[in-house]
PDB file of C-alpha atoms in Angstrom:
ATOM      1  CA  MET A   1     -76.482  71.695   0.930  1.00  0.00           C
ATOM      2  CA  ASN A   2     -75.815  72.478   4.334  1.00  0.00           C
ATOM      3  CA  GLY A   3     -76.267  76.518   5.134  1.00  0.00           C
ATOM      4  CA  GLN A   4     -73.380  76.137   7.337  1.00  0.00           C
ATOM      5  CA  LEU A   5     -70.666  75.031   4.671  1.00  0.00           C
ATOM      6  CA  THR A   6     -71.911  77.200   2.136  1.00  0.00           C
ATOM      7  CA  GLY A   7     -72.337  80.700   1.479  1.00  0.00           C
ATOM      8  CA  GLY A   8     -70.754  83.374   3.861  1.00  0.00           C
ATOM      9  CA  GLY A   9     -69.637  82.316   7.563  1.00  0.00           C
ATOM     10  CA  GLN A  10     -66.332  82.117   8.797  1.00  0.00           C
ATOM     11  CA  PRO A  11     -63.456  81.040   6.249  1.00  0.00           C
ATOM     12  CA  LEU A  12     -62.549  77.335   5.726  1.00  0.00           C
ATOM     13  CA  ARG A  13     -58.897  76.495   6.983  1.00  0.00           C
ATOM     14  CA  LEU A  14     -57.203  74.724   4.614  1.00  0.00           C
ATOM     15  CA  GLY A  15     -53.805  73.133   5.868  1.00  0.00           C
ATOM     16  CA  THR A  16     -50.720  72.979   3.532  1.00  0.00           C
ATOM     17  CA  ARG A  17     -46.966  72.631   3.767  1.00  0.00           C
ATOM     18  CA  ARG A  18     -45.018  75.711   3.653  1.00  0.00           C
ATOM     19  CA  SER A  19     -42.841  75.199   0.734  1.00  0.00           C
ATOM     20  CA  ALA A  20     -43.450  76.974  -2.501  1.00  0.00           C
ATOM     21  CA  LEU A  21     -44.697  74.456  -4.720  1.00  0.00           C
ATOM     22  CA  ALA A  22     -47.330  72.886  -1.679  1.00  0.00           C
ATOM     23  CA  MET A  23     -48.649  76.600  -1.408  1.00  0.00           C
ATOM     24  CA  ALA A  24     -49.027  77.336  -5.117  1.00  0.00           C
ATOM     25  CA  GLN A  25     -50.880  74.123  -5.281  1.00  0.00           C
ATOM     26  CA  SER A  26     -53.002  74.780  -1.969  1.00  0.00           C
ATOM     27  CA  GLY A  27     -53.649  78.223  -3.603  1.00  0.00           C
ATOM     28  CA  MET A  28     -55.153  76.893  -7.195  1.00  0.00           C
ATOM     29  CA  VAL A  29     -57.287  74.655  -5.081  1.00  0.00           C
ATOM     30  CA  ALA A  30     -58.535  77.085  -2.387  1.00  0.00           C
ATOM     31  CA  ARG A  31     -60.107  79.268  -5.777  1.00  0.00           C
ATOM     32  CA  GLU A  32     -61.974  76.299  -6.356  1.00  0.00           C
ATOM     33  CA  VAL A  33     -63.243  75.397  -2.735  1.00  0.00           C
ATOM     34  CA  GLU A  34     -64.431  79.078  -2.778  1.00  0.00           C
ATOM     35  CA  ARG A  35     -66.294  78.610  -6.078  1.00  0.00           C
ATOM     36  CA  VAL A  36     -68.081  75.293  -4.798  1.00  0.00           C
ATOM     37  CA  THR A  37     -68.853  76.437  -1.357  1.00  0.00           C
ATOM     38  CA  GLY A  38     -69.099  80.314  -1.663  1.00  0.00           C
ATOM     39  CA  ARG A  39     -67.009  80.742   1.830  1.00  0.00           C
ATOM     40  CA  PRO A  40     -63.644  82.369   1.786  1.00  0.00           C
ATOM     41  CA  VAL A  41     -60.717  79.894   2.256  1.00  0.00           C
ATOM     42  CA  GLU A  42     -57.667  80.839   4.642  1.00  0.00           C
ATOM     43  CA  LEU A  43     -54.148  78.964   4.036  1.00  0.00           C
ATOM     44  CA  VAL A  44     -53.098  77.604   7.412  1.00  0.00           C
ATOM     45  CA  GLU A  45     -48.769  76.449   6.960  1.00  0.00           C
ATOM     46  CA  ILE A  46     -48.097  73.274   8.804  1.00  0.00           C
ATOM     47  CA  THR A  47     -44.662  72.258   8.832  1.00  0.00           C
ATOM     48  CA  THR A  48     -44.304  68.247   8.310  1.00  0.00           C
ATOM     49  CA  TYR A  49     -41.419  66.129   9.011  1.00  0.00           C
ATOM     50  CA  GLY A  50     -40.540  65.570   5.593  1.00  0.00           C
ATOM     51  CA  ASP A  51     -39.782  69.443   5.485  1.00  0.00           C
ATOM     52  CA  THR A  52     -37.420  69.826   8.421  1.00  0.00           C
ATOM     53  CA  SER A  53     -35.429  66.696   7.979  1.00  0.00           C
ATOM     54  CA  ARG A  54     -32.402  66.819   5.627  1.00  0.00           C
ATOM     55  CA  GLU A  55     -32.250  62.777   5.766  1.00  0.00           C
ATOM     56  CA  ALA A  56     -32.815  61.053   2.305  1.00  0.00           C
ATOM     57  CA  LEU A  57     -36.506  60.072   2.065  1.00  0.00           C
ATOM     58  CA  ALA A  58     -36.090  56.826   1.836  1.00  0.00           C
ATOM     59  CA  GLN A  59     -34.261  56.921   5.258  1.00  0.00           C
ATOM     60  CA  ILE A  60     -36.932  58.819   6.930  1.00  0.00           C
ATOM     61  CA  GLY A  61     -40.045  56.768   5.526  1.00  0.00           C
ATOM     62  CA  GLY A  62     -40.590  58.291   2.347  1.00  0.00           C
ATOM     63  CA  THR A  63     -44.153  57.896   1.864  1.00  0.00           C
ATOM     64  CA  GLY A  64     -46.287  59.825   4.190  1.00  0.00           C
ATOM     65  CA  VAL A  65     -43.518  62.047   5.652  1.00  0.00           C
ATOM     66  CA  PHE A  66     -45.151  65.164   4.249  1.00  0.00           C
ATOM     67  CA  VAL A  67     -48.559  64.090   5.396  1.00  0.00           C
ATOM     68  CA  SER A  68     -48.911  63.140   8.858  1.00  0.00           C
ATOM     69  CA  ALA A  69     -48.596  66.747  10.385  1.00  0.00           C
ATOM     70  CA  LEU A  70     -51.318  67.837   8.127  1.00  0.00           C
ATOM     71  CA  ARG A  71     -53.532  64.671   9.097  1.00  0.00           C
ATOM     72  CA  ASP A  72     -53.056  65.312  12.476  1.00  0.00           C
ATOM     73  CA  ALA A  73     -54.201  68.809  12.328  1.00  0.00           C
ATOM     74  CA  LEU A  74     -57.597  67.606  10.757  1.00  0.00           C
ATOM     75  CA  LEU A  75     -58.102  65.188  13.421  1.00  0.00           C
ATOM     76  CA  GLU A  76     -57.699  67.691  16.177  1.00  0.00           C
ATOM     77  CA  GLY A  77     -59.955  70.196  14.468  1.00  0.00           C
ATOM     78  CA  ARG A  78     -57.134  72.878  13.663  1.00  0.00           C
ATOM     79  CA  ILE A  79     -58.221  73.143   9.855  1.00  0.00           C
ATOM     80  CA  ASP A  80     -61.202  71.877   8.095  1.00  0.00           C
ATOM     81  CA  LEU A  81     -59.304  70.409   5.064  1.00  0.00           C
ATOM     82  CA  ALA A  82     -55.904  69.628   3.689  1.00  0.00           C
ATOM     83  CA  VAL A  83     -54.156  69.238   0.322  1.00  0.00           C
ATOM     84  CA  HIS A  84     -51.552  66.847  -0.740  1.00  0.00           C
ATOM     85  CA  SER A  85     -49.733  65.723  -3.688  1.00  0.00           C
ATOM     86  CA  LEU A  86     -51.294  62.369  -4.161  1.00  0.00           C
ATOM     87  CA  LYS A  87     -48.072  60.736  -4.727  1.00  0.00           C
ATOM     88  CA  ASP A  88     -46.959  61.521  -1.000  1.00  0.00           C
ATOM     89  CA  LEU A  89     -50.131  60.068   0.269  1.00  0.00           C
ATOM     90  CA  PRO A  90     -50.014  56.336   2.249  1.00  0.00           C
ATOM     91  CA  THR A  91     -52.032  54.040   0.487  1.00  0.00           C
ATOM     92  CA  ALA A  92     -53.836  53.381   4.058  1.00  0.00           C
ATOM     93  CA  ALA A  93     -56.310  56.153   5.133  1.00  0.00           C
ATOM     94  CA  PRO A  94     -56.465  56.526   8.921  1.00  0.00           C
ATOM     95  CA  GLU A  95     -59.975  56.264  10.466  1.00  0.00           C
ATOM     96  CA  GLY A  96     -61.695  59.534  10.329  1.00  0.00           C
ATOM     97  CA  LEU A  97     -60.394  61.171   7.274  1.00  0.00           C
ATOM     98  CA  LEU A  98     -62.258  61.208   3.566  1.00  0.00           C
ATOM     99  CA  LEU A  99     -60.756  61.563   0.775  1.00  0.00           C
ATOM    100  CA  ALA A 100     -63.025  64.159  -0.666  1.00  0.00           C
ATOM    101  CA  ALA A 101     -61.893  64.679  -4.402  1.00  0.00           C
ATOM    102  CA  VAL A 102     -59.410  64.100  -6.403  1.00  0.00           C
ATOM    103  CA  PRO A 103     -59.412  67.048  -9.241  1.00  0.00           C
ATOM    104  CA  GLU A 104     -58.235  66.591 -12.822  1.00  0.00           C
ATOM    105  CA  ARG A 105     -54.472  65.481 -13.015  1.00  0.00           C
ATOM    106  CA  GLU A 106     -51.853  67.152 -14.398  1.00  0.00           C
ATOM    107  CA  ASP A 107     -48.956  65.968 -16.675  1.00  0.00           C
ATOM    108  CA  SER A 108     -47.763  63.078 -15.006  1.00  0.00           C
ATOM    109  CA  ARG A 109     -44.533  62.549 -16.505  1.00  0.00           C
ATOM    110  CA  ASP A 110     -41.070  63.293 -15.221  1.00  0.00           C
ATOM    111  CA  ALA A 111     -38.983  66.238 -16.723  1.00  0.00           C
ATOM    112  CA  LEU A 112     -35.078  66.837 -17.107  1.00  0.00           C
ATOM    113  CA  VAL A 113     -33.634  69.624 -16.520  1.00  0.00           C
ATOM    114  CA  ALA A 114     -30.271  69.633 -18.172  1.00  0.00           C
ATOM    115  CA  ARG A 115     -27.082  72.002 -18.554  1.00  0.00           C
ATOM    116  CA  ASP A 116     -27.065  73.583 -22.006  1.00  0.00           C
ATOM    117  CA  GLY A 117     -30.648  72.519 -22.678  1.00  0.00           C
ATOM    118  CA  LEU A 118     -29.929  68.827 -23.795  1.00  0.00           C
ATOM    119  CA  SER A 119     -31.804  65.978 -24.047  1.00  0.00           C
ATOM    120  CA  LEU A 120     -30.910  62.818 -21.508  1.00  0.00           C
ATOM    121  CA  THR A 121     -29.273  61.146 -24.795  1.00  0.00           C
ATOM    122  CA  GLU A 122     -27.672  64.274 -25.649  1.00  0.00           C
ATOM    123  CA  LEU A 123     -26.241  64.965 -22.348  1.00  0.00           C
ATOM    124  CA  VAL A 124     -25.085  61.545 -21.932  1.00  0.00           C
ATOM    125  CA  GLU A 125     -23.560  61.296 -25.235  1.00  0.00           C
ATOM    126  CA  LYS A 126     -21.912  64.763 -25.336  1.00  0.00           C
ATOM    127  CA  LEU A 127     -20.030  63.938 -21.919  1.00  0.00           C
ATOM    128  CA  ALA A 128     -19.139  60.517 -22.896  1.00  0.00           C
ATOM    129  CA  GLY A 129     -17.314  61.809 -25.935  1.00  0.00           C
ATOM    130  CA  ALA A 130     -15.207  63.758 -23.687  1.00  0.00           C
ATOM    131  CA  GLY A 131     -14.446  61.004 -21.199  1.00  0.00           C
ATOM    132  CA  HIS A 132     -17.061  61.879 -18.550  1.00  0.00           C
ATOM    133  CA  THR A 133     -19.904  60.407 -16.907  1.00  0.00           C
ATOM    134  CA  ALA A 134     -23.000  62.295 -16.498  1.00  0.00           C
ATOM    135  CA  ARG A 135     -24.292  62.939 -13.117  1.00  0.00           C
ATOM    136  CA  ILE A 136     -27.850  63.015 -12.752  1.00  0.00           C
ATOM    137  CA  GLY A 137     -29.553  64.169  -9.233  1.00  0.00           C
ATOM    138  CA  THR A 138     -32.914  62.660  -7.831  1.00  0.00           C
ATOM    139  CA  GLY A 139     -34.020  61.745  -4.495  1.00  0.00           C
ATOM    140  CA  SER A 140     -36.284  58.929  -6.045  1.00  0.00           C
ATOM    141  CA  PRO A 141     -35.249  55.254  -6.078  1.00  0.00           C
ATOM    142  CA  ARG A 142     -38.014  54.710  -8.740  1.00  0.00           C
ATOM    143  CA  ARG A 143     -36.426  57.517 -11.011  1.00  0.00           C
ATOM    144  CA  MET A 144     -32.668  55.928 -10.347  1.00  0.00           C
ATOM    145  CA  ALA A 145     -33.308  52.191 -11.119  1.00  0.00           C
ATOM    146  CA  GLN A 146     -35.452  53.490 -14.437  1.00  0.00           C
ATOM    147  CA  LEU A 147     -32.457  55.775 -15.262  1.00  0.00           C
ATOM    148  CA  ASN A 148     -29.602  53.239 -14.637  1.00  0.00           C
ATOM    149  CA  ALA A 149     -32.020  50.542 -16.603  1.00  0.00           C
ATOM    150  CA  TRP A 150     -32.148  52.936 -19.610  1.00  0.00           C
ATOM    151  CA  ALA A 151     -28.494  53.394 -19.374  1.00  0.00           C
ATOM    152  CA  ARG A 152     -27.226  49.894 -19.078  1.00  0.00           C
ATOM    153  CA  GLU A 153     -29.559  49.001 -22.409  1.00  0.00           C
ATOM    154  CA  LEU A 154     -27.830  51.631 -24.117  1.00  0.00           C
ATOM    155  CA  GLY A 155     -23.985  50.396 -22.931  1.00  0.00           C
ATOM    156  CA  THR A 156     -23.443  53.626 -21.407  1.00  0.00           C
ATOM    157  CA  ALA A 157     -22.477  54.842 -17.828  1.00  0.00           C
ATOM    158  CA  ILE A 158     -24.288  57.605 -16.167  1.00  0.00           C
ATOM    159  CA  GLN A 159     -24.017  58.295 -11.869  1.00  0.00           C
ATOM    160  CA  THR A 160     -27.255  58.959  -9.960  1.00  0.00           C
ATOM    161  CA  VAL A 161     -26.956  61.178  -7.213  1.00  0.00           C
ATOM    162  CA  ALA A 162     -29.257  61.649  -4.541  1.00  0.00           C
ATOM    163  CA  ILE A 163     -30.439  64.910  -3.602  1.00  0.00           C
ATOM    164  CA  ARG A 164     -32.921  66.892  -1.209  1.00  0.00           C
ATOM    165  CA  GLY A 165     -34.888  70.032  -1.400  1.00  0.00           C
ATOM    166  CA  ASN A 166     -37.074  72.148  -3.143  1.00  0.00           C
ATOM    167  CA  VAL A 167     -37.315  72.970  -6.697  1.00  0.00           C
ATOM    168  CA  ASP A 168     -35.074  75.868  -6.954  1.00  0.00           C
ATOM    169  CA  THR A 169     -32.392  74.187  -4.857  1.00  0.00           C
ATOM    170  CA  ARG A 170     -32.564  70.690  -7.250  1.00  0.00           C
ATOM    171  CA  ILE A 171     -32.430  72.835 -10.311  1.00  0.00           C
ATOM    172  CA  GLY A 172     -29.797  75.193  -8.512  1.00  0.00           C
ATOM    173  CA  TYR A 173     -27.780  72.086  -8.858  1.00  0.00           C
ATOM    174  CA  VAL A 174     -27.416  72.214 -12.489  1.00  0.00           C
ATOM    175  CA  THR A 175     -26.995  76.130 -12.874  1.00  0.00           C
ATOM    176  CA  THR A 176     -23.916  75.904 -10.551  1.00  0.00           C
ATOM    177  CA  GLY A 177     -22.327  73.097 -12.598  1.00  0.00           C
ATOM    178  CA  GLU A 178     -22.240  70.691  -9.204  1.00  0.00           C
ATOM    179  CA  LEU A 179     -24.414  68.287 -11.349  1.00  0.00           C
ATOM    180  CA  ASP A 180     -25.039  67.644 -15.258  1.00  0.00           C
ATOM    181  CA  ALA A 181     -29.059  67.063 -14.750  1.00  0.00           C
ATOM    182  CA  VAL A 182     -32.173  66.772 -11.998  1.00  0.00           C
ATOM    183  CA  VAL A 183     -35.123  64.851 -12.952  1.00  0.00           C
ATOM    184  CA  LEU A 184     -38.463  66.147 -11.820  1.00  0.00           C
ATOM    185  CA  ALA A 185     -42.171  65.880 -11.685  1.00  0.00           C
ATOM    186  CA  THR A 186     -43.694  67.759 -14.685  1.00  0.00           C
ATOM    187  CA  ALA A 187     -46.655  68.778 -12.707  1.00  0.00           C
ATOM    188  CA  GLY A 188     -44.841  70.696 -10.032  1.00  0.00           C
ATOM    189  CA  LEU A 189     -42.946  72.700 -12.403  1.00  0.00           C
ATOM    190  CA  ASN A 190     -45.804  73.614 -14.814  1.00  0.00           C
ATOM    191  CA  ARG A 191     -47.606  74.710 -11.024  1.00  0.00           C
ATOM    192  CA  LEU A 192     -44.922  77.015 -10.066  1.00  0.00           C
ATOM    193  CA  GLY A 193     -45.022  78.238 -13.672  1.00  0.00           C
ATOM    194  CA  ARG A 194     -41.480  77.194 -14.004  1.00  0.00           C
ATOM    195  CA  PRO A 195     -41.813  75.000 -17.440  1.00  0.00           C
ATOM    196  CA  ALA A 196     -39.384  76.724 -19.561  1.00  0.00           C
ATOM    197  CA  VAL A 197     -36.436  75.137 -17.527  1.00  0.00           C
ATOM    198  CA  ILE A 198     -37.568  71.580 -18.924  1.00  0.00           C
ATOM    199  CA  THR A 199     -34.942  70.520 -21.616  1.00  0.00           C
ATOM    200  CA  GLU A 200     -36.750  67.230 -22.338  1.00  0.00           C
ATOM    201  CA  HIS A 201     -40.059  65.416 -20.751  1.00  0.00           C
ATOM    202  CA  LEU A 202     -39.243  61.917 -20.331  1.00  0.00           C
ATOM    203  CA  ALA A 203     -41.502  59.269 -21.869  1.00  0.00           C
ATOM    204  CA  PRO A 204     -43.105  56.714 -19.642  1.00  0.00           C
ATOM    205  CA  GLU A 205     -41.382  54.080 -21.907  1.00  0.00           C
ATOM    206  CA  LEU A 206     -38.056  55.393 -20.630  1.00  0.00           C
ATOM    207  CA  MET A 207     -39.610  56.709 -16.796  1.00  0.00           C
ATOM    208  CA  LEU A 208     -42.906  55.624 -15.955  1.00  0.00           C
ATOM    209  CA  PRO A 209     -43.719  57.941 -12.891  1.00  0.00           C
ATOM    210  CA  ALA A 210     -44.878  57.322  -9.163  1.00  0.00           C
ATOM    211  CA  PRO A 211     -48.537  55.867  -8.333  1.00  0.00           C
ATOM    212  CA  GLY A 212     -50.682  59.254  -8.355  1.00  0.00           C
ATOM    213  CA  GLN A 213     -47.613  61.336  -9.780  1.00  0.00           C
ATOM    214  CA  GLY A 214     -49.489  64.952 -10.940  1.00  0.00           C
ATOM    215  CA  ALA A 215     -52.579  64.354  -8.907  1.00  0.00           C
ATOM    216  CA  LEU A 216     -53.618  66.338  -5.938  1.00  0.00           C
ATOM    217  CA  ALA A 217     -55.831  65.095  -2.999  1.00  0.00           C
ATOM    218  CA  ILE A 218     -58.098  67.162  -0.891  1.00  0.00           C
ATOM    219  CA  GLU A 219     -58.916  65.737   2.464  1.00  0.00           C
ATOM    220  CA  CYS A 220     -61.393  66.272   5.448  1.00  0.00           C
ATOM    221  CA  VAL A 221     -63.246  64.844   8.361  1.00  0.00           C
ATOM    222  CA  SER A 222     -66.813  66.398   8.039  1.00  0.00           C
ATOM    223  CA  PRO A 223     -68.991  64.258   5.588  1.00  0.00           C
ATOM    224  CA  GLU A 224     -71.308  67.787   4.818  1.00  0.00           C
ATOM    225  CA  LEU A 225     -68.120  69.150   3.746  1.00  0.00           C
ATOM    226  CA  ALA A 226     -67.091  66.281   1.520  1.00  0.00           C
ATOM    227  CA  ALA A 227     -70.432  65.905  -0.099  1.00  0.00           C
ATOM    228  CA  VAL A 228     -69.777  69.491  -1.212  1.00  0.00           C
ATOM    229  CA  LEU A 229     -66.116  69.196  -2.568  1.00  0.00           C
ATOM    230  CA  ARG A 230     -67.255  66.193  -4.303  1.00  0.00           C
ATOM    231  CA  GLU A 231     -67.653  68.460  -7.270  1.00  0.00           C
ATOM    232  CA  LEU A 232     -64.305  68.906  -7.387  1.00  0.00           C
ATOM    233  CA  ASP A 233     -63.699  65.228  -8.043  1.00  0.00           C
ATOM    234  CA  HIS A 234     -62.539  64.236 -11.691  1.00  0.00           C
ATOM    235  CA  THR A 235     -63.945  60.581 -12.057  1.00  0.00           C
ATOM    236  CA  PRO A 236     -61.549  59.592 -14.722  1.00  0.00           C
ATOM    237  CA  THR A 237     -57.989  60.704 -12.613  1.00  0.00           C
ATOM    238  CA  ARG A 238     -59.691  58.916  -9.365  1.00  0.00           C
ATOM    239  CA  ALA A 239     -59.931  55.572 -11.428  1.00  0.00           C
ATOM    240  CA  ALA A 240     -56.700  56.130 -12.878  1.00  0.00           C
ATOM    241  CA  VAL A 241     -54.954  56.794  -9.573  1.00  0.00           C
ATOM    242  CA  ALA A 242     -56.833  54.081  -7.716  1.00  0.00           C
ATOM    243  CA  ALA A 243     -55.680  51.337  -9.582  1.00  0.00           C
ATOM    244  CA  GLU A 244     -51.629  52.856  -9.270  1.00  0.00           C
ATOM    245  CA  ARG A 245     -52.185  52.634  -5.751  1.00  0.00           C
ATOM    246  CA  ALA A 246     -53.832  49.756  -5.188  1.00  0.00           C
ATOM    247  CA  LEU A 247     -50.840  48.293  -7.214  1.00  0.00           C
ATOM    248  CA  LEU A 248     -48.811  49.854  -4.942  1.00  0.00           C
ATOM    249  CA  ALA A 249     -50.355  48.588  -2.003  1.00  0.00           C
ATOM    250  CA  ARG A 250     -50.958  45.345  -2.692  1.00  0.00           C
ATOM    251  CA  LEU A 251     -46.836  45.002  -3.650  1.00  0.00           C
ATOM    252  CA  GLU A 252     -46.610  46.582   0.288  1.00  0.00           C
ATOM    253  CA  ALA A 253     -43.582  48.148  -1.006  1.00  0.00           C
ATOM    254  CA  GLY A 254     -41.088  49.730   1.358  1.00  0.00           C
ATOM    255  CA  CYS A 255     -40.531  53.528   1.400  1.00  0.00           C
ATOM    256  CA  SER A 256     -37.093  52.530  -0.868  1.00  0.00           C
ATOM    257  CA  ALA A 257     -38.980  50.369  -3.430  1.00  0.00           C
ATOM    258  CA  PRO A 258     -38.356  51.348  -6.769  1.00  0.00           C
ATOM    259  CA  VAL A 259     -42.197  50.769  -7.647  1.00  0.00           C
ATOM    260  CA  ALA A 260     -43.611  53.035 -10.989  1.00  0.00           C
ATOM    261  CA  ALA A 261     -47.394  53.021 -11.807  1.00  0.00           C
ATOM    262  CA  LEU A 262     -49.669  54.677 -14.747  1.00  0.00           C
ATOM    263  CA  ALA A 263     -53.159  53.927 -15.629  1.00  0.00           C
ATOM    264  CA  THR A 264     -54.211  55.910 -18.827  1.00  0.00           C
ATOM    265  CA  TRP A 265     -57.693  56.231 -20.610  1.00  0.00           C
ATOM    266  CA  GLN A 266     -58.084  54.579 -23.950  1.00  0.00           C
ATOM    267  CA  GLY A 267     -61.637  54.980 -24.514  1.00  0.00           C
ATOM    268  CA  THR A 268     -63.977  53.168 -21.759  1.00  0.00           C
ATOM    269  CA  GLU A 269     -60.838  50.962 -20.988  1.00  0.00           C
ATOM    270  CA  LEU A 270     -58.225  51.690 -18.788  1.00  0.00           C
ATOM    271  CA  ARG A 271     -54.274  50.524 -18.883  1.00  0.00           C
ATOM    272  CA  LEU A 272     -52.093  49.943 -15.901  1.00  0.00           C
ATOM    273  CA  GLU A 273     -48.465  50.104 -16.366  1.00  0.00           C
ATOM    274  CA  GLY A 274     -46.343  48.636 -13.390  1.00  0.00           C
ATOM    275  CA  VAL A 275     -42.426  48.864 -13.038  1.00  0.00           C
ATOM    276  CA  VAL A 276     -40.675  47.282  -9.883  1.00  0.00           C
ATOM    277  CA  GLY A 277     -37.044  47.001  -9.923  1.00  0.00           C
ATOM    278  CA  THR A 278     -33.798  47.345  -8.337  1.00  0.00           C
ATOM    279  CA  VAL A 279     -31.902  50.554  -7.965  1.00  0.00           C
ATOM    280  CA  ASP A 280     -28.965  49.799  -9.899  1.00  0.00           C
ATOM    281  CA  GLY A 281     -31.188  49.245 -12.803  1.00  0.00           C
ATOM    282  CA  ALA A 282     -30.079  45.425 -13.493  1.00  0.00           C
ATOM    283  CA  THR A 283     -33.388  44.358 -13.087  1.00  0.00           C
ATOM    284  CA  LEU A 284     -36.496  45.923 -14.163  1.00  0.00           C
ATOM    285  CA  LEU A 285     -40.012  44.118 -14.148  1.00  0.00           C
ATOM    286  CA  LYS A 286     -42.536  45.657 -16.459  1.00  0.00           C
ATOM    287  CA  MET A 287     -46.409  44.703 -16.981  1.00  0.00           C
ATOM    288  CA  THR A 288     -49.269  46.046 -18.613  1.00  0.00           C
ATOM    289  CA  ALA A 289     -53.094  44.949 -17.640  1.00  0.00           C
ATOM    290  CA  ASN A 290     -56.176  46.413 -19.598  1.00  0.00           C
ATOM    291  CA  GLY A 291     -60.023  46.634 -18.877  1.00  0.00           C
ATOM    292  CA  PRO A 292     -63.092  48.003 -18.943  1.00  0.00           C
ATOM    293  CA  LEU A 293     -64.272  50.325 -17.057  1.00  0.00           C
ATOM    294  CA  ALA A 294     -67.499  51.877 -16.785  1.00  0.00           C
ATOM    295  CA  GLN A 295     -67.128  55.779 -15.737  1.00  0.00           C
ATOM    296  CA  ASP A 296     -69.768  55.475 -12.835  1.00  0.00           C
ATOM    297  CA  GLU A 297     -69.843  54.928  -9.002  1.00  0.00           C
ATOM    298  CA  THR A 298     -68.431  51.479  -9.665  1.00  0.00           C
ATOM    299  CA  ALA A 299     -65.194  52.568 -11.556  1.00  0.00           C
ATOM    300  CA  GLU A 300     -63.014  53.149  -8.361  1.00  0.00           C
ATOM    301  CA  ARG A 301     -63.719  49.791  -7.246  1.00  0.00           C
ATOM    302  CA  GLN A 302     -63.214  48.273 -10.431  1.00  0.00           C
ATOM    303  CA  ALA A 303     -59.669  50.259 -11.134  1.00  0.00           C
ATOM    304  CA  VAL A 304     -58.706  48.642  -7.813  1.00  0.00           C
ATOM    305  CA  ALA A 305     -59.579  45.177  -9.043  1.00  0.00           C
ATOM    306  CA  LEU A 306     -57.056  46.221 -12.138  1.00  0.00           C
ATOM    307  CA  GLY A 307     -54.458  47.250  -9.715  1.00  0.00           C
ATOM    308  CA  HIS A 308     -54.456  44.383  -7.464  1.00  0.00           C
ATOM    309  CA  ALA A 309     -54.377  42.260 -10.155  1.00  0.00           C
ATOM    310  CA  LEU A 310     -51.333  43.654 -11.871  1.00  0.00           C
ATOM    311  CA  ALA A 311     -49.644  43.304  -8.692  1.00  0.00           C
ATOM    312  CA  GLU A 312     -50.196  39.438  -7.969  1.00  0.00           C
ATOM    313  CA  ARG A 313     -49.064  38.973 -11.678  1.00  0.00           C
ATOM    314  CA  LEU A 314     -45.566  41.095 -10.584  1.00  0.00           C
ATOM    315  CA  LEU A 315     -45.124  39.272  -7.170  1.00  0.00           C
ATOM    316  CA  GLU A 316     -45.439  35.926  -9.244  1.00  0.00           C
ATOM    317  CA  ALA A 317     -42.674  37.146 -11.437  1.00  0.00           C
ATOM    318  CA  GLY A 318     -40.460  37.890  -8.540  1.00  0.00           C
ATOM    319  CA  ALA A 319     -41.061  41.470  -7.254  1.00  0.00           C
ATOM    320  CA  ALA A 320     -41.112  40.930  -3.859  1.00  0.00           C
ATOM    321  CA  ASN A 321     -37.404  39.563  -3.954  1.00  0.00           C
ATOM    322  CA  LEU A 322     -36.753  43.445  -5.894  1.00  0.00           C
ATOM    323  CA  MET A 323     -38.107  45.643  -3.539  1.00  0.00           C
ATOM    324  CA  GLY A 324     -35.889  44.908  -0.473  1.00  0.00           C
ATOM    325  CA  GLU A 325     -37.859  45.566   2.912  1.00  0.00           C
ATOM    326  CA  ARG A 326     -41.766  45.454   2.199  1.00  0.00           C
ATOM    327  CA  ALA A 327     -43.859  47.357   4.113  1.00  0.00           C
ATOM    328  CA  ARG A 328     -45.945  45.850   7.082  1.00  0.00           C
TER     329      ARG A 328
END
């Protein structure tokens, strides 16, 4: 290992968003970076456009709005590495940046936080019995599409409400009674030490997560630092999210497109599920692909091929017509 990178010396500067969740995630990574490099790590708080804008994510660009300021800081040398929620990372990496490590994934599922400790079915049935429609908050077109498709399938009605804000703000919509429930990522609630607020983990059959959900990404510029940080990489996770992100990239999905993907290992085989639909839930395309993968240096390349293949099948089935404007 390069002596300038490991053991003693100046602290490594780790760039992070200022939110409580980002700070918690970055703190976890910082401890691991200190372990593998032997150097202290200091957190450098950076405000992104996604943090300051109050517009809906689909309107301001969705993917990438929480990332660009961190990437600029890396390229300008103001920080040595950055931690991102992988689902926020655009599929095209800018020149000069290295995806040094993808640590082992947290729980990828979405979670319901509902009034009175109710599950989704209990909530909808209870309110319907009282002549009301359940109001469920989320900022994600992907979640809206799948919630609305679930309600249509059951022949019941719900209202999905677009919301913004940090985790506490979103939970507050439920505790104050403004909304009947919100949907959040389980991984974020776990990392914040808030799993007790979850009233139901939504099964992937009902709610497939965003590509990369539950995983983190560590980026840097220095090849030498990347080589050291590679010790934090988890090969099965890296391959799984590579398949999910390859599907998203081949679909050329715009920021407002309801696209979901989840890759899971079944022995030596990777199973990739993909969903593309309309926000109102009227149409939902679901497809699955399976492929045997060797968990070695070829795993990521094979996973990308699997993601591309499933995306092609979805496009042949009409996915492009469901996604609105596609990214170019």
